[in-house]
Structures are given as structure tokens and as C-alpha cells.
PDB file of C-alpha atoms in Angstrom:
ATOM      1  CA  GLU A  41       0.000   0.000   0.000  1.00  0.00           C
ATOM      2  CA  THR A  42       1.491   3.329  -1.105  1.00  0.00           C
ATOM      3  CA  GLY A  43       1.106   6.248   1.292  1.00  0.00           C
ATOM      4  CA  VAL A  44       0.409   9.889   0.511  1.00  0.00           C
ATOM      5  CA  THR A  45       3.232  11.561  -1.378  1.00  0.00           C
ATOM      6  CA  GLN A  46       3.829  15.234  -2.081  1.00  0.00           C
ATOM      7  CA  SER A  47       6.136  17.139  -4.405  1.00  0.00           C
ATOM      8  CA  PRO A  48       8.287  19.058  -4.284  1.00  0.00           C
ATOM      9  CA  THR A  49       9.707  18.721  -0.782  1.00  0.00           C
ATOM     10  CA  HIS A  50      10.939  22.287  -0.617  1.00  0.00           C
ATOM     11  CA  LEU A  51      10.298  25.316  -2.797  1.00  0.00           C
ATOM     12  CA  ILE A  52      11.471  28.922  -2.812  1.00  0.00           C
ATOM     13  CA  LYS A  53       9.497  31.587  -4.668  1.00  0.00           C
ATOM     14  CA  THR A  54       9.398  35.364  -4.726  1.00  0.00           C
ATOM     15  CA  ARG A  55       6.460  37.592  -3.904  1.00  0.00           C
ATOM     16  CA  GLY A  56       3.935  37.872  -6.747  1.00  0.00           C
ATOM     17  CA  GLN A  57       4.845  34.553  -8.347  1.00  0.00           C
ATOM     18  CA  GLN A  58       2.575  31.557  -8.744  1.00  0.00           C
ATOM     19  CA  VAL A  59       3.178  28.058  -7.391  1.00  0.00           C
ATOM     20  CA  THR A  60       1.741  24.574  -7.942  1.00  0.00           C
ATOM     21  CA  LEU A  61       2.057  21.848  -5.343  1.00  0.00           C
ATOM     22  CA  ARG A  62       1.218  18.226  -6.046  1.00  0.00           C
ATOM     23  CA  CYS A  63      -0.190  15.358  -4.043  1.00  0.00           C
ATOM     24  CA  SER A  64      -0.723  11.680  -4.784  1.00  0.00           C
ATOM     25  CA  SER A  65      -3.416  10.028  -2.699  1.00  0.00           C
ATOM     26  CA  GLN A  66      -3.026   6.809  -0.807  1.00  0.00           C
ATOM     27  CA  SER A  67      -4.205   3.828  -2.836  1.00  0.00           C
ATOM     28  CA  GLY A  68      -7.979   3.377  -2.646  1.00  0.00           C
ATOM     29  CA  HIS A  69      -8.689   6.883  -1.362  1.00  0.00           C
ATOM     30  CA  ASN A  70     -11.109   9.204  -3.174  1.00  0.00           C
ATOM     31  CA  THR A  71     -10.890  12.443  -1.174  1.00  0.00           C
ATOM     32  CA  VAL A  72      -8.064  14.938  -0.822  1.00  0.00           C
ATOM     33  CA  SER A  73      -7.768  17.809   1.647  1.00  0.00           C
ATOM     34  CA  TRP A  74      -5.159  20.556   1.752  1.00  0.00           C
ATOM     35  CA  TYR A  75      -3.851  22.345   4.824  1.00  0.00           C
ATOM     36  CA  GLN A  76      -1.504  25.247   5.473  1.00  0.00           C
ATOM     37  CA  GLN A  77       0.682  25.113   8.565  1.00  0.00           C
ATOM     38  CA  ALA A  78       2.584  28.231   9.570  1.00  0.00           C
ATOM     39  CA  LEU A  79       5.559  27.862  11.855  1.00  0.00           C
ATOM     40  CA  GLY A  80       4.463  27.056  15.404  1.00  0.00           C
ATOM     41  CA  GLN A  81       0.789  26.773  14.484  1.00  0.00           C
ATOM     42  CA  GLY A  82      -1.603  23.909  13.899  1.00  0.00           C
ATOM     43  CA  PRO A  83      -2.623  23.037  10.333  1.00  0.00           C
ATOM     44  CA  GLN A  84      -5.351  25.261   8.859  1.00  0.00           C
ATOM     45  CA  PHE A  85      -7.894  23.712   6.488  1.00  0.00           C
ATOM     46  CA  ILE A  86      -7.730  25.193   2.975  1.00  0.00           C
ATOM     47  CA  PHE A  87     -10.184  23.037   1.007  1.00  0.00           C
ATOM     48  CA  GLN A  88     -11.206  19.507   0.175  1.00  0.00           C
ATOM     49  CA  TYR A  89     -11.803  17.756  -3.140  1.00  0.00           C
ATOM     50  CA  TYR A  90     -14.150  14.839  -3.690  1.00  0.00           C
ATOM     51  CA  ARG A  91     -15.024  13.409  -7.097  1.00  0.00           C
ATOM     52  CA  GLU A  92     -12.985  16.126  -8.776  1.00  0.00           C
ATOM     53  CA  GLU A  93     -15.015  18.951  -7.223  1.00  0.00           C
ATOM     54  CA  GLU A  94     -14.272  21.316  -4.364  1.00  0.00           C
ATOM     55  CA  ASN A  95     -16.264  20.121  -1.382  1.00  0.00           C
ATOM     56  CA  GLY A  96     -15.687  22.543   1.452  1.00  0.00           C
ATOM     57  CA  ARG A  97     -13.339  25.476   1.910  1.00  0.00           C
ATOM     58  CA  GLY A  98     -11.695  27.166   4.847  1.00  0.00           C
ATOM     59  CA  ASN A  99     -11.005  30.871   5.294  1.00  0.00           C
ATOM     60  CA  PHE A 100      -8.615  31.285   2.357  1.00  0.00           C
ATOM     61  CA  PRO A 101      -8.859  33.776  -0.540  1.00  0.00           C
ATOM     62  CA  PRO A 102      -9.664  32.727  -4.131  1.00  0.00           C
ATOM     63  CA  ARG A 103      -6.008  32.938  -5.144  1.00  0.00           C
ATOM     64  CA  PHE A 104      -5.761  29.533  -3.448  1.00  0.00           C
ATOM     65  CA  SER A 105      -7.259  27.044  -5.883  1.00  0.00           C
ATOM     66  CA  GLY A 106      -7.025  23.358  -6.562  1.00  0.00           C
ATOM     67  CA  LEU A 107      -7.741  20.444  -8.818  1.00  0.00           C
ATOM     68  CA  GLN A 108      -8.431  16.772  -8.336  1.00  0.00           C
ATOM     69  CA  PHE A 109      -7.763  14.382 -11.204  1.00  0.00           C
ATOM     70  CA  PRO A 110      -9.566  11.139 -12.166  1.00  0.00           C
ATOM     71  CA  ASN A 111      -6.833   9.126 -10.441  1.00  0.00           C
ATOM     72  CA  TYR A 112      -7.598  11.155  -7.273  1.00  0.00           C
ATOM     73  CA  SER A 113      -4.263  12.957  -7.251  1.00  0.00           C
ATOM     74  CA  SER A 114      -4.486  16.673  -6.607  1.00  0.00           C
ATOM     75  CA  GLU A 115      -2.844  20.039  -7.118  1.00  0.00           C
ATOM     76  CA  LEU A 116      -2.836  23.155  -4.985  1.00  0.00           C
ATOM     77  CA  ASN A 117      -2.251  26.402  -6.867  1.00  0.00           C
ATOM     78  CA  VAL A 118      -1.448  29.685  -5.213  1.00  0.00           C
ATOM     79  CA  ASN A 119      -1.362  32.890  -7.289  1.00  0.00           C
ATOM     80  CA  ALA A 120       0.167  36.262  -6.422  1.00  0.00           C
ATOM     81  CA  LEU A 121       2.275  34.838  -3.613  1.00  0.00           C
ATOM     82  CA  GLU A 122       2.617  36.893  -0.440  1.00  0.00           C
ATOM     83  CA  LEU A 123       5.253  36.654   2.264  1.00  0.00           C
ATOM     84  CA  ASP A 124       2.646  35.219   4.674  1.00  0.00           C
ATOM     85  CA  ASP A 125       2.121  32.268   2.337  1.00  0.00           C
ATOM     86  CA  SER A 126       5.410  30.858   3.602  1.00  0.00           C
ATOM     87  CA  ALA A 127       4.388  27.651   5.357  1.00  0.00           C
ATOM     88  CA  LEU A 128       4.305  23.877   5.293  1.00  0.00           C
ATOM     89  CA  TYR A 129       1.550  22.720   2.936  1.00  0.00           C
ATOM     90  CA  LEU A 130       0.047  19.381   3.849  1.00  0.00           C
ATOM     91  CA  CYS A 131      -2.079  17.100   1.760  1.00  0.00           C
ATOM     92  CA  ALA A 132      -4.295  14.444   3.340  1.00  0.00           C
ATOM     93  CA  SER A 133      -6.250  11.688   1.624  1.00  0.00           C
ATOM     94  CA  SER A 134      -9.172   9.637   2.866  1.00  0.00           C
ATOM     95  CA  PHE A 135     -11.894   7.322   1.654  1.00  0.00           C
ATOM     96  CA  ARG A 136     -15.376   8.706   1.874  1.00  0.00           C
ATOM     97  CA  SER A 137     -18.356   6.413   2.216  1.00  0.00           C
ATOM     98  CA  SER A 138     -21.731   7.535   3.408  1.00  0.00           C
ATOM     99  CA  GLY A 139     -22.389   7.394   7.109  1.00  0.00           C
ATOM    100  CA  ARG A 140     -18.870   6.524   8.217  1.00  0.00           C
ATOM    101  CA  ALA A 141     -16.282   8.620   9.918  1.00  0.00           C
ATOM    102  CA  GLU A 142     -13.063   8.553   7.988  1.00  0.00           C
ATOM    103  CA  GLU A 143      -9.519   9.123   9.077  1.00  0.00           C
ATOM    104  CA  GLN A 144      -7.246  11.293   6.985  1.00  0.00           C
ATOM    105  CA  PHE A 145      -3.737  10.192   6.137  1.00  0.00           C
ATOM    106  CA  PHE A 146      -1.230  12.967   5.710  1.00  0.00           C
ATOM    107  CA  GLY A 147       1.722  13.340   3.386  1.00  0.00           C
ATOM    108  CA  PRO A 148       5.090  14.709   4.500  1.00  0.00           C
ATOM    109  CA  GLY A 149       4.295  18.210   3.256  1.00  0.00           C
ATOM    110  CA  THR A 150       5.878  20.784   0.977  1.00  0.00           C
ATOM    111  CA  ARG A 151       7.841  23.577   2.640  1.00  0.00           C
ATOM    112  CA  LEU A 152       7.182  26.807   0.700  1.00  0.00           C
ATOM    113  CA  THR A 153       9.311  29.878   1.335  1.00  0.00           C
ATOM    114  CA  VAL A 154       8.276  33.203  -0.210  1.00  0.00           C
ATOM    115  CA  LEU A 155      10.985  35.860  -0.381  1.00  0.00           C
TER     116      LEU A 155
ATOM    117  CA  ASP O 117     -18.183  24.757  14.467  1.00  0.00           C
ATOM    118  CA  ALA O 118     -16.972  23.171  17.671  1.00  0.00           C
ATOM    119  CA  LYS O 119     -13.559  24.332  18.845  1.00  0.00           C
ATOM    120  CA  THR O 120     -11.124  22.592  21.126  1.00  0.00           C
ATOM    121  CA  THR O 121      -8.970  23.726  24.036  1.00  0.00           C
ATOM    122  CA  GLN O 122      -5.795  21.900  25.019  1.00  0.00           C
ATOM    123  CA  PRO O 123      -2.930  22.675  27.401  1.00  0.00           C
ATOM    124  CA  THR O 124       0.062  24.142  25.623  1.00  0.00           C
ATOM    125  CA  SER O 125       2.520  21.577  26.946  1.00  0.00           C
ATOM    126  CA  MET O 126       2.839  18.579  29.263  1.00  0.00           C
ATOM    127  CA  ASP O 127       5.663  16.461  30.625  1.00  0.00           C
ATOM    128  CA  CYS O 128       5.593  12.718  31.164  1.00  0.00           C
ATOM    129  CA  ALA O 129       8.182  10.267  32.478  1.00  0.00           C
ATOM    130  CA  GLU O 130       9.194   7.480  30.144  1.00  0.00           C
ATOM    131  CA  GLY O 131       7.246   4.296  30.854  1.00  0.00           C
ATOM    132  CA  ARG O 132       4.430   6.107  32.601  1.00  0.00           C
ATOM    133  CA  ALA O 133       0.977   6.771  31.197  1.00  0.00           C
ATOM    134  CA  ALA O 134       0.492  10.091  29.430  1.00  0.00           C
ATOM    135  CA  ASN O 135      -2.972  11.591  29.835  1.00  0.00           C
ATOM    136  CA  LEU O 136      -3.721  14.424  27.434  1.00  0.00           C
ATOM    137  CA  PRO O 137      -6.932  16.370  28.079  1.00  0.00           C
ATOM    138  CA  CYS O 138      -9.084  18.209  25.571  1.00  0.00           C
ATOM    139  CA  ASN O 139     -12.094  20.431  26.120  1.00  0.00           C
ATOM    140  CA  HIS O 140     -14.742  20.617  23.387  1.00  0.00           C
ATOM    141  CA  SER O 141     -17.706  22.045  25.270  1.00  0.00           C
ATOM    142  CA  THR O 142     -19.549  23.199  22.122  1.00  0.00           C
ATOM    143  CA  ILE O 143     -19.490  19.818  20.414  1.00  0.00           C
ATOM    144  CA  SER O 144     -22.711  18.730  18.754  1.00  0.00           C
ATOM    145  CA  GLY O 145     -24.247  15.286  18.538  1.00  0.00           C
ATOM    146  CA  ASN O 146     -22.844  14.237  15.174  1.00  0.00           C
ATOM    147  CA  GLU O 147     -19.297  15.518  15.599  1.00  0.00           C
ATOM    148  CA  TYR O 148     -16.504  13.034  16.086  1.00  0.00           C
ATOM    149  CA  VAL O 149     -13.418  13.610  18.231  1.00  0.00           C
ATOM    150  CA  TYR O 150     -10.144  12.787  16.498  1.00  0.00           C
ATOM    151  CA  TRP O 151      -6.601  12.748  17.814  1.00  0.00           C
ATOM    152  CA  TYR O 152      -3.527  13.195  15.666  1.00  0.00           C
ATOM    153  CA  ARG O 153       0.099  13.801  16.522  1.00  0.00           C
ATOM    154  CA  GLN O 154       2.869  15.550  14.656  1.00  0.00           C
ATOM    155  CA  ILE O 155       6.537  14.850  15.141  1.00  0.00           C
ATOM    156  CA  HIS O 156       8.903  17.666  14.199  1.00  0.00           C
ATOM    157  CA  SER O 157       7.064  19.094  11.173  1.00  0.00           C
ATOM    158  CA  GLN O 158       6.318  15.728   9.603  1.00  0.00           C
ATOM    159  CA  GLY O 159       2.780  15.143   8.400  1.00  0.00           C
ATOM    160  CA  PRO O 160       0.285  14.564  11.238  1.00  0.00           C
ATOM    161  CA  GLN O 161      -0.243  10.926  12.157  1.00  0.00           C
ATOM    162  CA  TYR O 162      -3.689   9.531  12.945  1.00  0.00           C
ATOM    163  CA  ILE O 163      -4.037   8.060  16.440  1.00  0.00           C
ATOM    164  CA  ILE O 164      -7.677   7.380  17.262  1.00  0.00           C
ATOM    165  CA  HIS O 165     -11.203   8.734  16.986  1.00  0.00           C
ATOM    166  CA  GLY O 166     -14.562   8.304  18.701  1.00  0.00           C
ATOM    167  CA  LEU O 167     -18.111   9.585  18.897  1.00  0.00           C
ATOM    168  CA  LYS O 168     -19.632   8.611  22.237  1.00  0.00           C
ATOM    169  CA  ASN O 169     -18.016   5.455  23.518  1.00  0.00           C
ATOM    170  CA  ASN O 170     -14.503   4.995  24.791  1.00  0.00           C
ATOM    171  CA  GLU O 171     -12.147   3.587  22.192  1.00  0.00           C
ATOM    172  CA  THR O 172      -8.873   1.676  22.321  1.00  0.00           C
ATOM    173  CA  ASN O 173      -6.402   0.647  19.667  1.00  0.00           C
ATOM    174  CA  GLU O 174      -2.791  -0.446  19.559  1.00  0.00           C
ATOM    175  CA  MET O 175      -1.552   3.105  20.029  1.00  0.00           C
ATOM    176  CA  ALA O 176      -3.826   4.664  22.611  1.00  0.00           C
ATOM    177  CA  SER O 177      -7.136   4.868  24.433  1.00  0.00           C
ATOM    178  CA  LEU O 178      -9.708   7.621  24.075  1.00  0.00           C
ATOM    179  CA  ILE O 179     -11.986   8.426  26.993  1.00  0.00           C
ATOM    180  CA  ILE O 180     -14.969  10.669  26.195  1.00  0.00           C
ATOM    181  CA  THR O 181     -17.085  12.058  29.026  1.00  0.00           C
ATOM    182  CA  GLU O 182     -20.766  11.200  29.099  1.00  0.00           C
ATOM    183  CA  ASP O 183     -21.769  14.766  28.169  1.00  0.00           C
ATOM    184  CA  ARG O 184     -19.118  14.681  25.398  1.00  0.00           C
ATOM    185  CA  LYS O 185     -17.763  18.064  26.411  1.00  0.00           C
ATOM    186  CA  SER O 186     -14.274  16.768  27.048  1.00  0.00           C
ATOM    187  CA  SER O 187     -12.028  13.840  26.280  1.00  0.00           C
ATOM    188  CA  THR O 188      -8.682  12.382  27.306  1.00  0.00           C
ATOM    189  CA  LEU O 189      -6.127  10.630  25.159  1.00  0.00           C
ATOM    190  CA  ILE O 190      -4.148   8.031  27.074  1.00  0.00           C
ATOM    191  CA  LEU O 191      -0.784   6.690  25.941  1.00  0.00           C
ATOM    192  CA  PRO O 192      -0.408   3.762  28.349  1.00  0.00           C
ATOM    193  CA  HIS O 193       3.388   3.486  28.402  1.00  0.00           C
ATOM    194  CA  ALA O 194       4.998   6.603  26.956  1.00  0.00           C
ATOM    195  CA  THR O 195       8.364   6.290  25.222  1.00  0.00           C
ATOM    196  CA  LEU O 196      10.782   8.952  24.051  1.00  0.00           C
ATOM    197  CA  ARG O 197       9.444   8.454  20.523  1.00  0.00           C
ATOM    198  CA  ASP O 198       6.037   9.686  21.707  1.00  0.00           C
ATOM    199  CA  THR O 199       7.431  13.202  22.121  1.00  0.00           C
ATOM    200  CA  ALA O 200       5.309  15.225  19.692  1.00  0.00           C
ATOM    201  CA  VAL O 201       2.536  17.787  19.370  1.00  0.00           C
ATOM    202  CA  TYR O 202      -0.837  16.146  19.953  1.00  0.00           C
ATOM    203  CA  TYR O 203      -3.921  17.629  18.308  1.00  0.00           C
ATOM    204  CA  CYS O 204      -7.483  17.096  19.465  1.00  0.00           C
ATOM    205  CA  ILE O 205      -9.868  17.762  16.597  1.00  0.00           C
ATOM    206  CA  VAL O 206     -13.615  17.950  16.481  1.00  0.00           C
ATOM    207  CA  ARG O 207     -14.694  17.061  13.028  1.00  0.00           C
ATOM    208  CA  TYR O 208     -17.638  19.012  11.710  1.00  0.00           C
ATOM    209  CA  ASN O 209     -19.256  17.282   8.773  1.00  0.00           C
ATOM    210  CA  PHE O 210     -17.240  15.224   6.362  1.00  0.00           C
ATOM    211  CA  ASN O 211     -15.299  18.075   4.882  1.00  0.00           C
ATOM    212  CA  LYS O 212     -14.079  20.173   7.791  1.00  0.00           C
ATOM    213  CA  PHE O 213     -11.238  19.178  10.024  1.00  0.00           C
ATOM    214  CA  TYR O 214     -10.195  21.927  12.430  1.00  0.00           C
ATOM    215  CA  PHE O 215      -6.889  21.683  14.242  1.00  0.00           C
ATOM    216  CA  GLY O 216      -6.130  23.860  17.251  1.00  0.00           C
ATOM    217  CA  SER O 217      -2.675  24.635  18.551  1.00  0.00           C
ATOM    218  CA  GLY O 218      -2.205  21.226  20.173  1.00  0.00           C
ATOM    219  CA  THR O 219      -0.321  20.015  23.251  1.00  0.00           C
ATOM    220  CA  LYS O 220       3.429  19.581  23.130  1.00  0.00           C
ATOM    221  CA  LEU O 221       4.120  16.342  24.998  1.00  0.00           C
ATOM    222  CA  ASN O 222       7.656  16.004  26.325  1.00  0.00           C
ATOM    223  CA  VAL O 223       8.534  12.464  27.364  1.00  0.00           C
ATOM    224  CA  LYS O 224      11.557  12.505  29.640  1.00  0.00           C
ATOM    225  CA  PRO O 225      13.886   9.624  30.553  1.00  0.00           C
TER     226      PRO O 225
END
């Protein structure tokens, strides 16, 4: 069973640029969630994708967007980068079935630094 | 959405039980309590979850009070490798997972 993987591991960008982060779900999972974790803080929910559609969003502006592909992998795109976007970006996958609680399995994260 | 309150940090002696409390006084009837831990900026690791009843697995036990307003995660025999930040999460609906600031557990030899 392959776990959740993310790429790249580290990334450095400058203010105003755009970035794309990638996530491969754990085998058999159909749902992907993205989180932002600033230094010393808990992860903050960005959004979730289920069946290739956004299915819930946290308090993040529209310049944070995403995609989910038919193989359930996902991308997080951030436009017009700001210094405060510097953080660890975590992807979590899970299997959704009606009526059941589901645990999320997290990837190792992508460390984004905005200069 | 229900929020959680946890102590900022706790110490525990190696080999002893670690009891990590969490307050979620605004929890509603269909919200689950989840516990995750995060070791040194790795991805969070799932530990256990529950709704009403106490739960136990190979990692830990989860004790939920009858009124569901608080819970305790118990690591029965803490080791140095259990040093981490532990997050108590109340899950609202299927698509919202809210982490707080967590408890930094320091296991000492």
C-alpha cells in the first residue's frame, strides 16, 4: 500500500509569483484535503476535493485554488504569492463512504518559502 | 463549528501513562473527536477517533465524558518516541477538520 506523497519537498518563490504543489493520494482513497501550517501553528484547512469537485473550503482567498484528477491525485495552486504564504503545505487523503467517519492520512508536506 | 482547548505543553516520564486532556464544550451530537500527533514538522499521524463510547487501539485509548464536552487521550506506556505535538480535533461534517494549537508532549527519561 502506497502512502500519501507530495512534491516538491521544498520550494522557494518570490512575492507575486505563482506556485503549484502536487499530491498523490493513498491507494484506494477518493478524497483529498489541503492544509496550510505556519511555523508554530496547527494546520489550517484550505479546502477539500471529492469526485474532482471542491467540497468545502476554509477561510482562504480565491487565489488559493485546486484540482483533483480522475486518479484522485491533486494540485494546490497559489497565485500572487505573499510573504505570509510561507508555510508547510500538507495534503491528506481519505476514503469517503456515506455514514462513516473517515480518518485522513497525511503526506510529508511541501515547505514553501516566499521571499 | 466546535472548537477545542488543550494545554500548551505537558511532561511525562518514560514508561508512565500520558494523559492528554481536551475540552470541546460546544461539540454537537454528530461531531466526532479525532486525535492526531505531529513529530517535528512531519505530516500529522492519525491516532484514534470516537463519537460517544470509549475507544482503544494499539496506540492509545480515548476516553470521552458522558456529556461529550471533554475527552482524554491516554498513551499507556509513553516512550521517548512519543514526544510530539498532539492535536485534538472535532470534526464538523465530512469536509471540515479543524486543528487547534495542540499540546506539546515532552517524554523525559
